[in-house]
Tab-separated table of C-alpha atoms and ligand atoms in Angstrom:
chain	number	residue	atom	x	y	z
A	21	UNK	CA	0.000	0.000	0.000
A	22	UNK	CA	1.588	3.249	-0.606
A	23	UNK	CA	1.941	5.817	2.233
A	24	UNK	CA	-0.794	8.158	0.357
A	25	UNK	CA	-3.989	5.784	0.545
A	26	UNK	CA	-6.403	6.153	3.213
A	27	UNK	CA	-6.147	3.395	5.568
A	28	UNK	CA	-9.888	2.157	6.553
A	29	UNK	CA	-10.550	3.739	10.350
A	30	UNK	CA	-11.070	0.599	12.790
A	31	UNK	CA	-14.584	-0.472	13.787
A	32	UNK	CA	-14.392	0.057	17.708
A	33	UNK	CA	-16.194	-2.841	19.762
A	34	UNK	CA	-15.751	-0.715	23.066
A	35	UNK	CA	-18.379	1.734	23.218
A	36	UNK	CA	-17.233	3.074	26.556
A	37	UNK	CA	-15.069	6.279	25.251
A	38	UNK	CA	-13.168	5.665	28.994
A	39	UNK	CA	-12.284	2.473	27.603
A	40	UNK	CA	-11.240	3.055	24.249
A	41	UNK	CA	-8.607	6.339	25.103
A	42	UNK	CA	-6.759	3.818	27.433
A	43	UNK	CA	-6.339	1.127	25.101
A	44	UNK	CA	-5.571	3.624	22.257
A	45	UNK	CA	-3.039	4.841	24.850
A	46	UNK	CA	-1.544	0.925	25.746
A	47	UNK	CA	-1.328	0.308	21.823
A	48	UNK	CA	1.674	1.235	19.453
A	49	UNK	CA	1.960	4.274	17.636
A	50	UNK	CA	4.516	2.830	15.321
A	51	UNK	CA	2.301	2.158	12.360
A	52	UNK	CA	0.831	5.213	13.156
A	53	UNK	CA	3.634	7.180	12.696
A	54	UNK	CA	5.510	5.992	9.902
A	55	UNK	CA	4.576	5.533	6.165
A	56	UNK	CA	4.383	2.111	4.852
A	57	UNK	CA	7.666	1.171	3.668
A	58	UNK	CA	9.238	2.784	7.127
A	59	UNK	CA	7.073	0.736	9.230
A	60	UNK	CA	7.583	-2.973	7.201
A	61	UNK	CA	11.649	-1.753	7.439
A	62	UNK	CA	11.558	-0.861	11.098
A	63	UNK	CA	9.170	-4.412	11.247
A	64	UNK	CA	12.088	-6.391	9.769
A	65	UNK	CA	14.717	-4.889	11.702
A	66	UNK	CA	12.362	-6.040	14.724
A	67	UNK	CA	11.813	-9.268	14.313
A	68	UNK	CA	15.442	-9.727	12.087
A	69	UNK	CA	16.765	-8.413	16.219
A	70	UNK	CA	16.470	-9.311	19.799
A	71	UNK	CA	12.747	-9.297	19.613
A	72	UNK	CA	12.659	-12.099	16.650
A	73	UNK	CA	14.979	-14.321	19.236
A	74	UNK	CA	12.715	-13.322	22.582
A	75	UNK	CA	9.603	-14.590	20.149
A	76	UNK	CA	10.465	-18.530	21.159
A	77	UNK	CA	10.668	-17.045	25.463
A	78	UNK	CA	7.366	-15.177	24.865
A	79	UNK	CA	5.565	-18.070	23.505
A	80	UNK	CA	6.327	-20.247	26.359
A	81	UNK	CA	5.695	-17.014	29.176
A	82	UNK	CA	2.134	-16.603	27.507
A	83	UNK	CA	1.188	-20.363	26.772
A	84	UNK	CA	1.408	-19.937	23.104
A	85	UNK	CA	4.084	-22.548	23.119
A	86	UNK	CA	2.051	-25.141	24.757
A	87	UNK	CA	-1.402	-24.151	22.857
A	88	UNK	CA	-0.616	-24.052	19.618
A	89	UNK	CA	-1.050	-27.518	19.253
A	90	UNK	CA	-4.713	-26.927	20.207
A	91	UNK	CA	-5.776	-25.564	17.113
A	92	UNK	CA	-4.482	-28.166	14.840
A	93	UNK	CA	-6.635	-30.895	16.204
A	94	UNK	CA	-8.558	-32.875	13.982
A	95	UNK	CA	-11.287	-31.316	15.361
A	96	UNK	CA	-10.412	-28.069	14.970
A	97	UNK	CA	-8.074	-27.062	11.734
A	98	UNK	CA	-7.619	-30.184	10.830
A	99	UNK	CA	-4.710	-30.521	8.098
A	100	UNK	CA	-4.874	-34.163	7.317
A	101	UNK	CA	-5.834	-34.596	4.337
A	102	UNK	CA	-4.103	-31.496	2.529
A	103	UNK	CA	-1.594	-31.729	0.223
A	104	UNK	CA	-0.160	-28.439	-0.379
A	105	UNK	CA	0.268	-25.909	3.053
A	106	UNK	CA	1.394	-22.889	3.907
A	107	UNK	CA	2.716	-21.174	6.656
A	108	UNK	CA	2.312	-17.620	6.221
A	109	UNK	CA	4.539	-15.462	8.301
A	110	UNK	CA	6.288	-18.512	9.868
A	111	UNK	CA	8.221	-16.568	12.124
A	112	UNK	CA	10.373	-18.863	14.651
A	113	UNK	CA	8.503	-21.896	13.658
A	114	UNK	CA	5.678	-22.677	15.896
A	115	UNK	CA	3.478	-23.545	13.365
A	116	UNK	CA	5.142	-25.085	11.531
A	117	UNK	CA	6.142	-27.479	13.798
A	118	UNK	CA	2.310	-28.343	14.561
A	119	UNK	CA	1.569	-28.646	10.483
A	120	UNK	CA	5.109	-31.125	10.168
A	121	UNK	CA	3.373	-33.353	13.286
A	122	UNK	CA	0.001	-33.691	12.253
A	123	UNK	CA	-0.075	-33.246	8.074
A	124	UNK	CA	0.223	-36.461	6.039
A	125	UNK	CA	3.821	-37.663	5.705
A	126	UNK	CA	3.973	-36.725	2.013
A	127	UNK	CA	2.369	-33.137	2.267
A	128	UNK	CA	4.182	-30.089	0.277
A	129	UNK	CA	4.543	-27.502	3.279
A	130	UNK	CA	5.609	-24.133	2.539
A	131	UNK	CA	6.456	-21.214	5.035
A	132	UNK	CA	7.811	-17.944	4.526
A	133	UNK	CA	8.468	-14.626	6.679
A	134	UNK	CA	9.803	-11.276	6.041
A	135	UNK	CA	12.454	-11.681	8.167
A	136	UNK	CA	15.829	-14.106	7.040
A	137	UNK	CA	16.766	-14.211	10.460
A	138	UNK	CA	13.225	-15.825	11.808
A	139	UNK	CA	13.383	-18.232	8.738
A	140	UNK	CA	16.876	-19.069	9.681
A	141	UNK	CA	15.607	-19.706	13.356
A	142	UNK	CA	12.264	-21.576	12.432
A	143	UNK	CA	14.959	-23.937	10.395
A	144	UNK	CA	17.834	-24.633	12.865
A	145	UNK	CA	14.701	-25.231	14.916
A	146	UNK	CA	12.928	-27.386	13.285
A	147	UNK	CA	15.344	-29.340	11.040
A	148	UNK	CA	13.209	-30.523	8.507
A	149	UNK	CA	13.875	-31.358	4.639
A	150	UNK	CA	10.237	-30.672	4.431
A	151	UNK	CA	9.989	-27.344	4.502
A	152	UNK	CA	10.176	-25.215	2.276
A	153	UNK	CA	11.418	-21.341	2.986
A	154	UNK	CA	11.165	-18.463	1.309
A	155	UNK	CA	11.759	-14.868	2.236
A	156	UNK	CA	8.361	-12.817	0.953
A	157	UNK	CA	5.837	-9.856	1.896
A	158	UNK	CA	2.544	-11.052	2.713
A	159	UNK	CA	1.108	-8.906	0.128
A	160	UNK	CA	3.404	-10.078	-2.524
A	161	UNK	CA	3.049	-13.982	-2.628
A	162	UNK	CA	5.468	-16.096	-4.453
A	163	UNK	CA	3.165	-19.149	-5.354
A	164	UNK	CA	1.008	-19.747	-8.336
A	165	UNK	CA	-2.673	-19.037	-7.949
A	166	UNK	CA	-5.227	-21.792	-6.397
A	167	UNK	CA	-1.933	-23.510	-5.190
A	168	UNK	CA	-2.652	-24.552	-1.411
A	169	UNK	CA	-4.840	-26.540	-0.183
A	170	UNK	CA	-4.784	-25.160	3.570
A	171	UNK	CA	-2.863	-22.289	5.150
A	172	UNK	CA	-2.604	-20.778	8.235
A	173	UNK	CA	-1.321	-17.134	8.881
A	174	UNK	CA	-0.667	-16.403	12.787
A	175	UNK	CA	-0.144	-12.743	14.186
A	176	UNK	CA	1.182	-11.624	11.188
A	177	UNK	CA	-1.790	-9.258	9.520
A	178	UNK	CA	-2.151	-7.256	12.478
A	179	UNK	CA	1.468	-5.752	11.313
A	180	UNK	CA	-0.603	-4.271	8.239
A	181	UNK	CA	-2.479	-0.873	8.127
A	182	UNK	CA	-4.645	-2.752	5.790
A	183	UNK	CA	-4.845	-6.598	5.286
A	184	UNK	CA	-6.938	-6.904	2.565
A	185	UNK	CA	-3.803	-6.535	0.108
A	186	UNK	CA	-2.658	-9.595	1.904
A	187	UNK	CA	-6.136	-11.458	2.521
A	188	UNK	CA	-6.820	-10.853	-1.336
A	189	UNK	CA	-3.149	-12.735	-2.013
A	190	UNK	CA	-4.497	-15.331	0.133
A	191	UNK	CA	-7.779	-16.108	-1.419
A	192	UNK	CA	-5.658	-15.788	-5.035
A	193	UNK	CA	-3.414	-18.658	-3.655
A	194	UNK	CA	-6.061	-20.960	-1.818
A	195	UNK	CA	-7.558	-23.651	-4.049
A	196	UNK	CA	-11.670	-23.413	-4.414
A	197	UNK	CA	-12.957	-24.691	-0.822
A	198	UNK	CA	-9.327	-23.959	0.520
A	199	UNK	CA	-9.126	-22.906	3.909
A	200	UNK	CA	-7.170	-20.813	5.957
A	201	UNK	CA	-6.233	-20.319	9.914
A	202	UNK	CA	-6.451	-16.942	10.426
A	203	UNK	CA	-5.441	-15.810	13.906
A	204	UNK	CA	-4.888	-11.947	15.087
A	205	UNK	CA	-4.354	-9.642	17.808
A	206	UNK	CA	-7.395	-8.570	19.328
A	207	UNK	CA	-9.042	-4.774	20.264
A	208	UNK	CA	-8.844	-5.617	24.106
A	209	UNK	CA	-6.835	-4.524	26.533
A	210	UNK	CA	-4.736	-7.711	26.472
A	211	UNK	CA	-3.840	-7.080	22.710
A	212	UNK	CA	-3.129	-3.406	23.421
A	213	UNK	CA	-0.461	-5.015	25.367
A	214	UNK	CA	0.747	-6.713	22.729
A	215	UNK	CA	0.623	-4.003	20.240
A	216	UNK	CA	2.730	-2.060	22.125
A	217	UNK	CA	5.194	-5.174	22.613
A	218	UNK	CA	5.143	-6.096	19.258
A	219	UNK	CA	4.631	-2.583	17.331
A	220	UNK	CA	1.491	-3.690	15.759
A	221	UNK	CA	-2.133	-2.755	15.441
A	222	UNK	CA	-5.336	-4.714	16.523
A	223	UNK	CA	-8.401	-5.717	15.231
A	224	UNK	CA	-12.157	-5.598	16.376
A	225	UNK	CA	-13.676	-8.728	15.553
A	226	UNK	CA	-16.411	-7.331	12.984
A	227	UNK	CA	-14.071	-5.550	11.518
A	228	UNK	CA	-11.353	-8.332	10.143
A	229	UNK	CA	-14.936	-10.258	9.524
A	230	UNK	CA	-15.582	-7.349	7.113
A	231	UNK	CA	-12.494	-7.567	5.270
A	232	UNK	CA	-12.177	-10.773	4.691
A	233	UNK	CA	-15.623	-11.050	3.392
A	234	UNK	CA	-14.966	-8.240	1.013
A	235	UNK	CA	-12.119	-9.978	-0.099
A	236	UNK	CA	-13.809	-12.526	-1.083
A	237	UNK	CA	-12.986	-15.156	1.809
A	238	UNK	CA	-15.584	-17.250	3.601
A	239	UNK	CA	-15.587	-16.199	7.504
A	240	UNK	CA	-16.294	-19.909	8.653
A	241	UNK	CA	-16.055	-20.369	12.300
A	242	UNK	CA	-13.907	-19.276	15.181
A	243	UNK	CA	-11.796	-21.380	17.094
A	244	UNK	CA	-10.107	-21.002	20.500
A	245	UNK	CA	-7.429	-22.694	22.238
A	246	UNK	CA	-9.216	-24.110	25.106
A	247	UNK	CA	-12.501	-23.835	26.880
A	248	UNK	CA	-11.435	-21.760	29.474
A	249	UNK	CA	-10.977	-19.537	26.281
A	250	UNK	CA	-13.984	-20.037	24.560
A	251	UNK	CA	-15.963	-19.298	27.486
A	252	UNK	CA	-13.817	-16.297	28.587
A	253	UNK	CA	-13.938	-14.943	24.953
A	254	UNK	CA	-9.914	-14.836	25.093
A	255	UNK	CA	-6.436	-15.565	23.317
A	256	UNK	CA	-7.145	-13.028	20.701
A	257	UNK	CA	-8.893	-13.972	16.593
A	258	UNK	CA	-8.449	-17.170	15.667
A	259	UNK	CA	-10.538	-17.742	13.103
A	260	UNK	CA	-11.221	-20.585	10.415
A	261	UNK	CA	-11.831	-18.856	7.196
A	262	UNK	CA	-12.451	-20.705	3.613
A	263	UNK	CA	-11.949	-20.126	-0.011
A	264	UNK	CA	-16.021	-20.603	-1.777
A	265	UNK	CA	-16.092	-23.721	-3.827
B	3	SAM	C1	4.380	-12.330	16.045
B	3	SAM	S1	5.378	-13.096	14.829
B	3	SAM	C2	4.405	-14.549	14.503
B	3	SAM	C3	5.228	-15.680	13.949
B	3	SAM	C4	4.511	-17.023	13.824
B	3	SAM	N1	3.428	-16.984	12.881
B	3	SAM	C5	4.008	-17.472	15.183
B	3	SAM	O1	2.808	-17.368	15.425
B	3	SAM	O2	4.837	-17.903	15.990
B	3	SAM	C6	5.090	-12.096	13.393
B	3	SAM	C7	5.918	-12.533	12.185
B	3	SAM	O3	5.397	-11.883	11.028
B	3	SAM	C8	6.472	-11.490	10.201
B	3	SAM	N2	5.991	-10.388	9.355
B	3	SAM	C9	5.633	-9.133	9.723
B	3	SAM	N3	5.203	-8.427	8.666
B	3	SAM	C10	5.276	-9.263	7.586
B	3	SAM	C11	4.981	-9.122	6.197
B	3	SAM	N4	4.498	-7.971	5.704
B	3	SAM	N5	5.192	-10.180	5.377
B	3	SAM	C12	5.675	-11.345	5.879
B	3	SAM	N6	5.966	-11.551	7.183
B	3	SAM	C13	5.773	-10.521	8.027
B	3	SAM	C14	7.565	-11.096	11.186
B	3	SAM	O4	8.844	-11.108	10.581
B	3	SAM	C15	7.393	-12.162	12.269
B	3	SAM	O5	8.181	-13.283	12.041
């Protein structure tokens, strides 16, 4: 997107205005502040850095580690079956590592990140001949169209003023009835805290709904990593969304 273009104003779900100035105060003004191609440089840098390496620490200090297993269950996003996956934004490798355990042995699985440095770590981590890595903007996607069969994409869209660039790159590059695990930071005060952590924005439910309908994308069902979760409404988006037949 270039710096000019108006970048949609966020559909608030808190109504209380007490509310909504505190959490606008928690989250970062990065994106804010710079144009495009400043932020997605100073985003590289990030993760490329000291925060990329405290990503695999984080995940275990906020359960991610341990849950992200939860979501790939056959009866949640259930990968067996699929033939051709990707791993959009693979960062460090956590995904990855659940698609490699559960996936059929002979399944094509593809990840790529902005960042060299997390692909290097997702692949001293993982040591696996089957992957394969590519360095690539999530707007920009290296693959041919109607090319995967499933594909997740895991805290990576909420480091875009405006995903539907990268939502309409993944409905290009899902097969008809593909689907994709969508998961993103949240507009409460928990993912405030992350935003201003991770120097990214957050999403209102409705609102991410909203764009990936308009992009064409099926907004299937949401998921959560436990019950405790579900009933708590926590953990942030995570949401199984699907390519129309
Ligand atoms: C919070 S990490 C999530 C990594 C991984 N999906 C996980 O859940 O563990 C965000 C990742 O998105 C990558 N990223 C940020 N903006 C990106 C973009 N425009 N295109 C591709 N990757 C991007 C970062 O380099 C980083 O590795």
């Amino acid at each position: 997107m270039n710096s000019q273009q108006t970048v949609p104003s966020p559909v608030s779900a808190t109504k209380n205005p007490i509310t909504s100035a505190l959490k606008k105060a928690l989250e970062s003004g990065q994106m804010r502040r710079k144009n495009s191609s400043e932020y997605r440089s100073f985003i590289k840098h990030h993760y490329d850095g000291i925060a990329g390496k405290l990503t695999r620490v984080t995940g275990i200090l906020t359960g991610h580690a341990l849950l992200a297993g939860q979501v790939f269950k056959p009866e949640a996003f259930d990968v067996r079956g699929c033939k051709r996956i990707l791993d959009a934004g693979c960062g460090d490798g956590r995904y990855c590592r659940e698609i490699l355990r559960r996936a059929d042995p002979d399944a094509f699985i593809a990840a790529f990140d902005l960042s060299q440095s997390m692909l290097l770590r997702a692949s001293r981590r993982l040591k696996s001949d089957r992957i394969s890595y590519v360095s690539a903007d999530l707007t920009r996607l290296p693959y041919p169209d109607q090319f995967f069969d499933a594909m997740v994409c895991g805290w990576v869209i909420e480091h875009l003023p405006d995903p539907r660039p990268a939502l309409r790159e993944f409905a290009r590059v899902l097969r008809p009835g593909g689907k994709l695990l969508l998961m993103t930071t949240e507009d409460t005060f928990a993912g405030a805290l992350c935003s201003s952590l991770w120097h990214c924005r957050t999403y209102n439910r409705r609102e991410i709904q909203g764009y990936v309908e308009e992009c064409g994308l099926i907004w299937q069902r949401p998921l959560y990593f436990s019950n405790l979760h579900r009933m708590f409404r926590i953990g942030g988006v995570i949401q199984e969304v699907r390519r129309p037949e």
